[in-house]
Coordinates of N, CA and C in Angstrom, one line a residue:
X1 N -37.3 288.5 35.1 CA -38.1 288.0 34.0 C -38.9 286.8 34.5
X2 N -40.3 287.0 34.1 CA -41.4 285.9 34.9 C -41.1 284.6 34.0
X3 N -41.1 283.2 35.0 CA -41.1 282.2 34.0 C -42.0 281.8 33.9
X4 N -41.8 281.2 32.2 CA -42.9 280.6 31.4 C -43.6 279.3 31.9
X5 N -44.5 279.3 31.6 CA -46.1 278.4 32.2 C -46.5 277.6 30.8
X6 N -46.5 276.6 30.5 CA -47.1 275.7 29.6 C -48.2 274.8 29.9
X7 N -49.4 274.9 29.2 CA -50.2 273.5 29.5 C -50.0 272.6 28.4
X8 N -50.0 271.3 28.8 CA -49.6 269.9 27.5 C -50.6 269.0 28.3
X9 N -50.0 267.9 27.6 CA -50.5 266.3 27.8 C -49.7 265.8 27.6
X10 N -48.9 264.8 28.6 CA -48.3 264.1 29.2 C -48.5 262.6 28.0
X11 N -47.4 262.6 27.3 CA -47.2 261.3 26.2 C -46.9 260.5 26.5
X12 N -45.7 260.6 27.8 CA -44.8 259.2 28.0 C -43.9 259.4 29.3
X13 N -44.2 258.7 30.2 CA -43.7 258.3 31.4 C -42.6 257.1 31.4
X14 N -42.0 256.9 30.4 CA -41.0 255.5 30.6 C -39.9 255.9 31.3
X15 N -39.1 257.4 31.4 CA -38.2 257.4 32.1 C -38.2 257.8 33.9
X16 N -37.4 257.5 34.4 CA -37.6 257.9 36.0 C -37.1 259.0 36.0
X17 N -38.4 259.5 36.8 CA -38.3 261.5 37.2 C -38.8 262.0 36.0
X18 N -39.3 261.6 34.9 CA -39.4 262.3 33.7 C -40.5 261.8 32.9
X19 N -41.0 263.1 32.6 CA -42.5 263.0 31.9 C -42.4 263.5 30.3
X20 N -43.2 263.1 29.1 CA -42.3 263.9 28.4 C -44.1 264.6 27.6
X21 N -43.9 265.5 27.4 CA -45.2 266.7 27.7 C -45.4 267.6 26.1
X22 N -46.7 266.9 25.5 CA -46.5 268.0 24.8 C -47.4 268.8 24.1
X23 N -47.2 269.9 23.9 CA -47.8 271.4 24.0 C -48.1 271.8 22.7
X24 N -49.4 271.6 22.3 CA -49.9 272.6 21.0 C -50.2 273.9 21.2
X25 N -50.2 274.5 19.6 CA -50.0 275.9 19.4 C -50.9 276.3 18.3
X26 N -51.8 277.0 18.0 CA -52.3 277.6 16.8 C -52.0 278.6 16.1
X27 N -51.6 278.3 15.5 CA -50.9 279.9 14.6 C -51.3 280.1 13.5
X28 N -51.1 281.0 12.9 CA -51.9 281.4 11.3 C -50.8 281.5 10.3
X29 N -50.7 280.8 9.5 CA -50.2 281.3 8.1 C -50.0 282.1 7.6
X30 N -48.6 282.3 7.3 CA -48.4 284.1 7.0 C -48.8 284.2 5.8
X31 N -49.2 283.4 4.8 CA -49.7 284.0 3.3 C -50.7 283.8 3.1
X32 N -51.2 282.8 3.2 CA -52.4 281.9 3.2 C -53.7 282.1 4.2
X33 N -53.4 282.7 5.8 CA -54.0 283.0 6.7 C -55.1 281.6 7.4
X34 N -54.7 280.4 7.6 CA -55.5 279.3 7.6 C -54.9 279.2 8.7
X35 N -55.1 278.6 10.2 CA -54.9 278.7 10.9 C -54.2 276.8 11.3
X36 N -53.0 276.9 11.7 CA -51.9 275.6 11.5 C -52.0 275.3 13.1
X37 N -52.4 274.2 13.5 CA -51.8 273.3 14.6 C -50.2 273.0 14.7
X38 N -49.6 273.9 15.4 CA -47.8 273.3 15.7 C -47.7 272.7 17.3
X39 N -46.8 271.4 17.1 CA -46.6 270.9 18.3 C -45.4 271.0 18.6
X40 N -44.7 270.9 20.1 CA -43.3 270.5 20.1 C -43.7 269.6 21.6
X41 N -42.6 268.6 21.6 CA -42.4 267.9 23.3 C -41.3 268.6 24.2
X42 N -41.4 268.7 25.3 CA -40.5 268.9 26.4 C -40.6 267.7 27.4
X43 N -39.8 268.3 27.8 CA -39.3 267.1 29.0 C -39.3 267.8 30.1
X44 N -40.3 267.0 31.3 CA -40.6 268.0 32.5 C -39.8 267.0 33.6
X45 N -39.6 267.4 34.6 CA -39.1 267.0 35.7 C -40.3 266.4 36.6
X46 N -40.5 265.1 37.2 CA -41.2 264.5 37.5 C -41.1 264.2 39.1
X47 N -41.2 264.8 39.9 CA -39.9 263.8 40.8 C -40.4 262.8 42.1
X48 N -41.9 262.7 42.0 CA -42.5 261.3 42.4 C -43.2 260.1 41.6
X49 N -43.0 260.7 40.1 CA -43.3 259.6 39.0 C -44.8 259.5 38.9
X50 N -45.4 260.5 39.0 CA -46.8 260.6 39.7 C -48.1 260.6 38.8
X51 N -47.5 261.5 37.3 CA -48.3 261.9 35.9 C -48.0 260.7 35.1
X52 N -49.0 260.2 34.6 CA -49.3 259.4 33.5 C -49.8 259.5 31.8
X53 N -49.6 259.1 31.2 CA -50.1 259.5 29.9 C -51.5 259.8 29.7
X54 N -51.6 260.8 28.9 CA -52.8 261.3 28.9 C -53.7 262.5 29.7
X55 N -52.9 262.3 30.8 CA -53.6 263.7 31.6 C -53.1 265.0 31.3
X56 N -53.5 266.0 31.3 CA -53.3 267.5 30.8 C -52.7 267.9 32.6
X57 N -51.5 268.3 32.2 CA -50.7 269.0 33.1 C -50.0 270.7 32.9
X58 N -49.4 271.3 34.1 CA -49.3 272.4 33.8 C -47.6 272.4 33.9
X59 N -46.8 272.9 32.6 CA -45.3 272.9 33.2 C -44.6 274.1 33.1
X60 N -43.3 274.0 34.6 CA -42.8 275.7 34.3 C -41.7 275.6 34.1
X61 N -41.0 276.6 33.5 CA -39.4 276.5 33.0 C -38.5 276.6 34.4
X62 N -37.7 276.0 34.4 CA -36.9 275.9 35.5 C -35.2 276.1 35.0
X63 N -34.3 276.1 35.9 CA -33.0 275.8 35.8 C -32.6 274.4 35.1
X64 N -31.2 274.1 34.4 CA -31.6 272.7 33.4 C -31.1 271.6 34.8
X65 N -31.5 271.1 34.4 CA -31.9 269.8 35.1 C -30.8 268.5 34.9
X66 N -30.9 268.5 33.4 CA -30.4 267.8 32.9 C -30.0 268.3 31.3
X67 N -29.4 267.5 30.4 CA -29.2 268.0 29.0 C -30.7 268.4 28.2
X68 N -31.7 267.5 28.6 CA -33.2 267.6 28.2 C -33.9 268.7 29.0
X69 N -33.7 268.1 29.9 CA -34.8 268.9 30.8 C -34.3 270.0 31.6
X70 N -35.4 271.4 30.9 CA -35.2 272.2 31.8 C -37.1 272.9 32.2
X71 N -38.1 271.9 32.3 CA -39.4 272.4 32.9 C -39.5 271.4 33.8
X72 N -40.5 271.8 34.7 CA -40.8 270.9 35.3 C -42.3 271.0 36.0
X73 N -43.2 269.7 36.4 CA -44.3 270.0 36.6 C -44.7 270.6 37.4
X74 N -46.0 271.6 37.8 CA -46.5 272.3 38.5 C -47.8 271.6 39.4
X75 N -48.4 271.1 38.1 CA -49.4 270.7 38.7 C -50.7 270.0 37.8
X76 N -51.0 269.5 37.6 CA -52.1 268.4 37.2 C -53.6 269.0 36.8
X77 N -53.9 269.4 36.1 CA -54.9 269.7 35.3 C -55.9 269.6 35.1
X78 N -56.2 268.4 34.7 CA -57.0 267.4 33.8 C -56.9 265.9 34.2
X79 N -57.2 264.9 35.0 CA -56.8 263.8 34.4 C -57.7 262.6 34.1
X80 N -58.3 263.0 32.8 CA -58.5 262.0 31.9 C -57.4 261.3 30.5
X81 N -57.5 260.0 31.5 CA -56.4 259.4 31.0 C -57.2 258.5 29.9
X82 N -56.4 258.7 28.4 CA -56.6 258.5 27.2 C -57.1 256.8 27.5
X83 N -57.8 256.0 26.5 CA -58.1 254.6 26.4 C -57.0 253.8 26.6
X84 N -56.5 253.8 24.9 CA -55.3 253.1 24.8 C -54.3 253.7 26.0
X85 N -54.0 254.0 26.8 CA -52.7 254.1 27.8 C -53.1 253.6 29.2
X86 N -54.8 253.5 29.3 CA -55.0 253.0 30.6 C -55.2 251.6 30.4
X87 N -55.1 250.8 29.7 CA -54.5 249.6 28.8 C -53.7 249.1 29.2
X88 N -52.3 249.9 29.4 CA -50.7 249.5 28.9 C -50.4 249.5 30.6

């Protein structure tokens, strides 16, 4: 079984080795048919501390890592880094 590939945006770098990433989805409404923005966050494995908030990364499922974390980053996407984060 091929593993899964997600693109996100990188929220929060506060912990060491760990990015925490997250991934929208469009889907349609089963009655209604209007099409809904769903989000969820993961936690990717980081392991030169290297992604910052804001930049669009690519993450892949891995073995768990930890209790959180079972993706980890592939590779860097995008990086335009949001206003307020290049701030902080």
């Amino acid at each position: 079984m091929p593993k899964r590939v997600l693109t996100g945006t990188v929220v929060s770098d506060k912990t060491d080795k760990t990015v925490v990433v997250l991934v929208e989805r469009k889907v349609k409404h089963p009655l209604y048919g209007k099409i809904i923005r769903r989000s969820k966050k993961y936690h990717a494995h980081d392991a030169e501390n290297q992604y910052r908030p804001g930049e669009t990364v690519r993450i892949e499922e891995c073995k768990p890592i930890s209790k959180l974390k079972t993706w980890t980053v592939i590779e860097r996407v995008d990086t335009h880094v949001a206003p307020e984060a290049a701030h902080a």
